[in-house]
Amino acid sequence: MSATFPSQARIVIVGGGAIGTSIAYHLALAGEKDVLLLDKGKLTSGATWHAAGLMGQLRSKVNLTRLMQYSADLCARIGAETGQDVGWRNVGSLRLAASDARWDELKRAATAARSYGFGMELIGPDEVKKLFPLADTKGLKGATWIASDGYVDPYSLTQAYAKG
């Protein structure tokens, strides 16, 4: 960090949350050197501070799914790269269906996931109960399971981006 505030920069990023620091991190990876990150307060003092950090990867479009897969992979490795533990926990995720309409929706999502080459399983209530013994599966039609989903600590991830 410079002792004096620069009067100009080739690239200026406004916002020192997870998005702004991610942009700065990725620009640095791409070789950009004249980047300035501005924030009205401290890093993560805005919306990032309130974020849950959930990393569900499947999206409605393949390119967005790939972006989320990249993000989850980055969360799994950035701690080793920067020395900042980001709290990545690969716990998986469930999407539950208690109605026929929702079950049909989840089956369509699983078909899309397969077409993307993305790992998503259709599972029944018994398998839900095995994964989460405290789950109330009464009336459950089925669910999807994505083993590669997880969550991250947004504050720590932002700090890792800043260190990277």
mmCIF file of C-alpha atoms in Angstrom:
data_model
loop_
_atom_site.group_PDB
_atom_site.id
_atom_site.type_symbol
_atom_site.label_atom_id
_atom_site.label_comp_id
_atom_site.label_asym_id
_atom_site.label_seq_id
_atom_site.Cartn_x
_atom_site.Cartn_y
_atom_site.Cartn_z
ATOM 1 C CA MET A 1 0.000 0.000 0.000
ATOM 2 C CA SER A 2 1.288 3.450 -0.950
ATOM 3 C CA ALA A 3 2.034 6.044 1.748
ATOM 4 C CA THR A 4 0.344 8.689 -0.411
ATOM 5 C CA PHE A 5 -3.005 8.475 -2.111
ATOM 6 C CA PRO A 6 -2.624 8.198 -5.907
ATOM 7 C CA SER A 7 -4.089 10.979 -8.049
ATOM 8 C CA GLN A 8 -4.898 8.570 -10.879
ATOM 9 C CA ALA A 9 -5.049 4.911 -11.816
ATOM 10 C CA ARG A 10 -5.701 3.023 -15.019
ATOM 11 C CA ILE A 11 -8.411 0.946 -13.296
ATOM 12 C CA VAL A 12 -10.462 2.149 -10.330
ATOM 13 C CA ILE A 13 -12.729 -0.250 -8.433
ATOM 14 C CA VAL A 14 -15.340 1.213 -6.112
ATOM 15 C CA GLY A 15 -16.279 -1.086 -3.238
ATOM 16 C CA GLY A 16 -14.077 -3.136 -0.936
ATOM 17 C CA GLY A 17 -16.388 -6.067 -0.414
ATOM 18 C CA ALA A 18 -16.190 -9.568 -1.835
ATOM 19 C CA ILE A 19 -16.976 -8.411 -5.390
ATOM 20 C CA GLY A 20 -14.602 -5.435 -5.492
ATOM 21 C CA THR A 21 -11.698 -7.325 -3.959
ATOM 22 C CA SER A 22 -12.374 -10.297 -6.252
ATOM 23 C CA ILE A 23 -12.169 -7.991 -9.265
ATOM 24 C CA ALA A 24 -8.876 -6.536 -7.989
ATOM 25 C CA TYR A 25 -7.521 -10.033 -7.262
ATOM 26 C CA HIS A 26 -8.415 -11.324 -10.733
ATOM 27 C CA LEU A 27 -7.044 -8.212 -12.457
ATOM 28 C CA ALA A 28 -3.754 -8.768 -10.604
ATOM 29 C CA LEU A 29 -3.743 -12.403 -11.759
ATOM 30 C CA ALA A 30 -4.212 -11.112 -15.311
ATOM 31 C CA GLY A 31 -1.117 -8.916 -14.895
ATOM 32 C CA GLU A 32 -2.753 -5.539 -14.275
ATOM 33 C CA LYS A 33 -0.587 -3.376 -12.032
ATOM 34 C CA ASP A 34 -2.264 0.042 -12.033
ATOM 35 C CA VAL A 35 -5.389 -0.837 -10.035
ATOM 36 C CA LEU A 36 -6.911 1.226 -7.233
ATOM 37 C CA LEU A 37 -9.579 -0.140 -4.887
ATOM 38 C CA LEU A 38 -11.690 2.466 -3.088
ATOM 39 C CA ASP A 39 -14.133 2.000 -0.242
ATOM 40 C CA LYS A 40 -15.866 4.494 2.045
ATOM 41 C CA GLY A 41 -14.959 2.394 5.085
ATOM 42 C CA LYS A 42 -13.020 -0.755 5.836
ATOM 43 C CA LEU A 43 -12.983 -3.859 3.673
ATOM 44 C CA THR A 44 -16.248 -5.811 4.082
ATOM 45 C CA SER A 45 -17.996 -2.961 5.911
ATOM 46 C CA GLY A 46 -20.895 -2.951 3.423
ATOM 47 C CA ALA A 47 -23.082 -5.762 2.102
ATOM 48 C CA THR A 48 -20.363 -8.428 2.396
ATOM 49 C CA TRP A 49 -20.476 -8.140 6.173
ATOM 50 C CA HIS A 50 -24.097 -9.378 6.092
ATOM 51 C CA ALA A 51 -23.663 -12.125 3.478
ATOM 52 C CA ALA A 52 -24.299 -15.780 4.327
ATOM 53 C CA GLY A 53 -21.515 -17.076 2.074
ATOM 54 C CA LEU A 54 -23.546 -19.943 0.601
ATOM 55 C CA MET A 55 -22.008 -21.457 -2.537
ATOM 56 C CA GLY A 56 -24.716 -23.204 -4.523
ATOM 57 C CA GLN A 57 -23.223 -23.870 -7.931
ATOM 58 C CA LEU A 58 -26.085 -24.967 -10.181
ATOM 59 C CA ARG A 59 -27.617 -22.095 -12.139
ATOM 60 C CA SER A 60 -30.109 -21.870 -14.986
ATOM 61 C CA LYS A 61 -27.385 -21.342 -17.589
ATOM 62 C CA VAL A 62 -24.268 -23.428 -18.152
ATOM 63 C CA ASN A 63 -21.939 -20.392 -18.201
ATOM 64 C CA LEU A 64 -23.220 -19.232 -14.795
ATOM 65 C CA THR A 65 -22.854 -22.768 -13.424
ATOM 66 C CA ARG A 66 -19.239 -22.839 -14.661
ATOM 67 C CA LEU A 67 -18.608 -19.475 -12.976
ATOM 68 C CA MET A 68 -19.969 -20.809 -9.687
ATOM 69 C CA GLN A 69 -17.887 -23.984 -10.045
ATOM 70 C CA TYR A 70 -14.817 -21.802 -10.527
ATOM 71 C CA SER A 71 -15.766 -19.784 -7.433
ATOM 72 C CA ALA A 72 -16.176 -22.885 -5.268
ATOM 73 C CA ASP A 73 -12.856 -24.260 -6.519
ATOM 74 C CA LEU A 74 -11.175 -20.929 -5.794
ATOM 75 C CA CYS A 75 -12.603 -20.889 -2.262
ATOM 76 C CA ALA A 76 -11.151 -24.349 -1.700
ATOM 77 C CA ARG A 77 -7.630 -23.290 -2.723
ATOM 78 C CA ILE A 78 -7.194 -19.560 -2.067
ATOM 79 C CA GLY A 79 -6.382 -20.124 1.599
ATOM 80 C CA ALA A 80 -3.238 -22.063 0.710
ATOM 81 C CA GLU A 81 -2.303 -19.423 -1.861
ATOM 82 C CA THR A 82 -2.686 -16.418 0.453
ATOM 83 C CA GLY A 83 -2.256 -17.851 3.950
ATOM 84 C CA GLN A 84 -5.757 -16.605 4.835
ATOM 85 C CA ASP A 85 -8.212 -19.315 5.881
ATOM 86 C CA VAL A 86 -11.534 -18.473 4.202
ATOM 87 C CA GLY A 87 -13.623 -20.927 6.167
ATOM 88 C CA TRP A 88 -14.544 -23.002 3.098
ATOM 89 C CA ARG A 89 -16.708 -25.942 4.129
ATOM 90 C CA ASN A 90 -17.730 -28.452 1.478
ATOM 91 C CA VAL A 91 -20.949 -29.659 3.136
ATOM 92 C CA GLY A 92 -23.165 -30.218 0.083
ATOM 93 C CA SER A 93 -26.698 -28.926 -0.436
ATOM 94 C CA LEU A 94 -30.231 -30.237 -0.679
ATOM 95 C CA ARG A 95 -33.186 -28.902 -2.609
ATOM 96 C CA LEU A 96 -36.414 -30.361 -1.254
ATOM 97 C CA ALA A 97 -39.728 -31.091 -2.982
ATOM 98 C CA ALA A 98 -42.923 -31.434 -0.960
ATOM 99 C CA SER A 99 -45.236 -31.084 -3.974
ATOM 100 C CA ASP A 100 -45.469 -32.800 -7.352
ATOM 101 C CA ALA A 101 -44.845 -29.480 -9.114
ATOM 102 C CA ARG A 102 -41.645 -28.867 -7.135
ATOM 103 C CA TRP A 103 -40.510 -32.460 -7.710
ATOM 104 C CA ASP A 104 -41.000 -31.979 -11.474
ATOM 105 C CA GLU A 105 -38.979 -28.750 -11.242
ATOM 106 C CA LEU A 106 -36.129 -30.545 -9.469
ATOM 107 C CA LYS A 107 -36.141 -33.344 -12.049
ATOM 108 C CA ARG A 108 -35.819 -30.725 -14.807
ATOM 109 C CA ALA A 109 -32.937 -29.122 -12.897
ATOM 110 C CA ALA A 110 -31.220 -32.516 -12.609
ATOM 111 C CA THR A 111 -31.605 -33.027 -16.365
ATOM 112 C CA ALA A 112 -30.049 -29.608 -16.999
ATOM 113 C CA ALA A 113 -27.235 -30.412 -14.555
ATOM 114 C CA ARG A 114 -26.489 -33.657 -16.408
ATOM 115 C CA SER A 115 -26.384 -31.775 -19.725
ATOM 116 C CA TYR A 116 -23.817 -29.394 -18.150
ATOM 117 C CA GLY A 117 -21.768 -32.341 -16.881
ATOM 118 C CA PHE A 118 -22.514 -31.166 -13.335
ATOM 119 C CA GLY A 119 -22.933 -33.554 -10.404
ATOM 120 C CA MET A 120 -26.461 -33.426 -9.014
ATOM 121 C CA GLU A 121 -28.327 -36.469 -7.721
ATOM 122 C CA LEU A 122 -32.055 -37.065 -7.408
ATOM 123 C CA ILE A 123 -32.657 -38.722 -4.050
ATOM 124 C CA GLY A 124 -35.642 -39.982 -2.100
ATOM 125 C CA PRO A 125 -36.812 -39.192 1.429
ATOM 126 C CA ASP A 126 -34.868 -42.128 2.909
ATOM 127 C CA GLU A 127 -31.596 -40.805 1.477
ATOM 128 C CA VAL A 128 -32.416 -37.311 2.771
ATOM 129 C CA LYS A 129 -32.863 -38.832 6.230
ATOM 130 C CA LYS A 130 -29.498 -40.624 5.958
ATOM 131 C CA LEU A 131 -27.747 -37.374 5.039
ATOM 132 C CA PHE A 132 -29.593 -35.293 7.633
ATOM 133 C CA PRO A 133 -31.018 -37.495 10.394
ATOM 134 C CA LEU A 134 -32.933 -34.597 11.990
ATOM 135 C CA ALA A 135 -34.791 -33.753 8.761
ATOM 136 C CA ASP A 136 -38.569 -34.172 8.800
ATOM 137 C CA THR A 137 -39.213 -36.120 5.600
ATOM 138 C CA LYS A 138 -42.952 -36.579 6.117
ATOM 139 C CA GLY A 139 -44.706 -35.600 2.884
ATOM 140 C CA LEU A 140 -41.423 -35.208 1.026
ATOM 141 C CA LYS A 141 -41.595 -36.267 -2.653
ATOM 142 C CA GLY A 142 -37.849 -36.196 -3.181
ATOM 143 C CA ALA A 143 -34.809 -33.967 -3.252
ATOM 144 C CA THR A 144 -31.639 -33.161 -5.102
ATOM 145 C CA TRP A 145 -28.198 -33.479 -3.561
ATOM 146 C CA ILE A 146 -25.176 -31.509 -4.751
ATOM 147 C CA ALA A 147 -22.151 -32.867 -2.892
ATOM 148 C CA SER A 148 -19.761 -30.155 -4.128
ATOM 149 C CA ASP A 149 -21.722 -27.183 -2.698
ATOM 150 C CA GLY A 150 -20.680 -25.498 0.505
ATOM 151 C CA TYR A 151 -20.186 -22.209 2.258
ATOM 152 C CA VAL A 152 -17.414 -19.721 2.926
ATOM 153 C CA ASP A 153 -16.819 -16.937 5.436
ATOM 154 C CA PRO A 154 -17.332 -13.782 3.286
ATOM 155 C CA TYR A 155 -15.177 -11.599 5.558
ATOM 156 C CA SER A 156 -12.234 -14.017 5.396
ATOM 157 C CA LEU A 157 -12.646 -14.540 1.649
ATOM 158 C CA THR A 158 -12.487 -10.779 1.112
ATOM 159 C CA GLN A 159 -9.312 -10.603 3.211
ATOM 160 C CA ALA A 160 -7.803 -13.428 1.126
ATOM 161 C CA TYR A 161 -8.597 -11.580 -2.113
ATOM 162 C CA ALA A 162 -6.948 -8.465 -0.688
ATOM 163 C CA LYS A 163 -3.827 -10.426 0.321
ATOM 164 C CA GLY A 164 -3.654 -12.236 -3.017
#
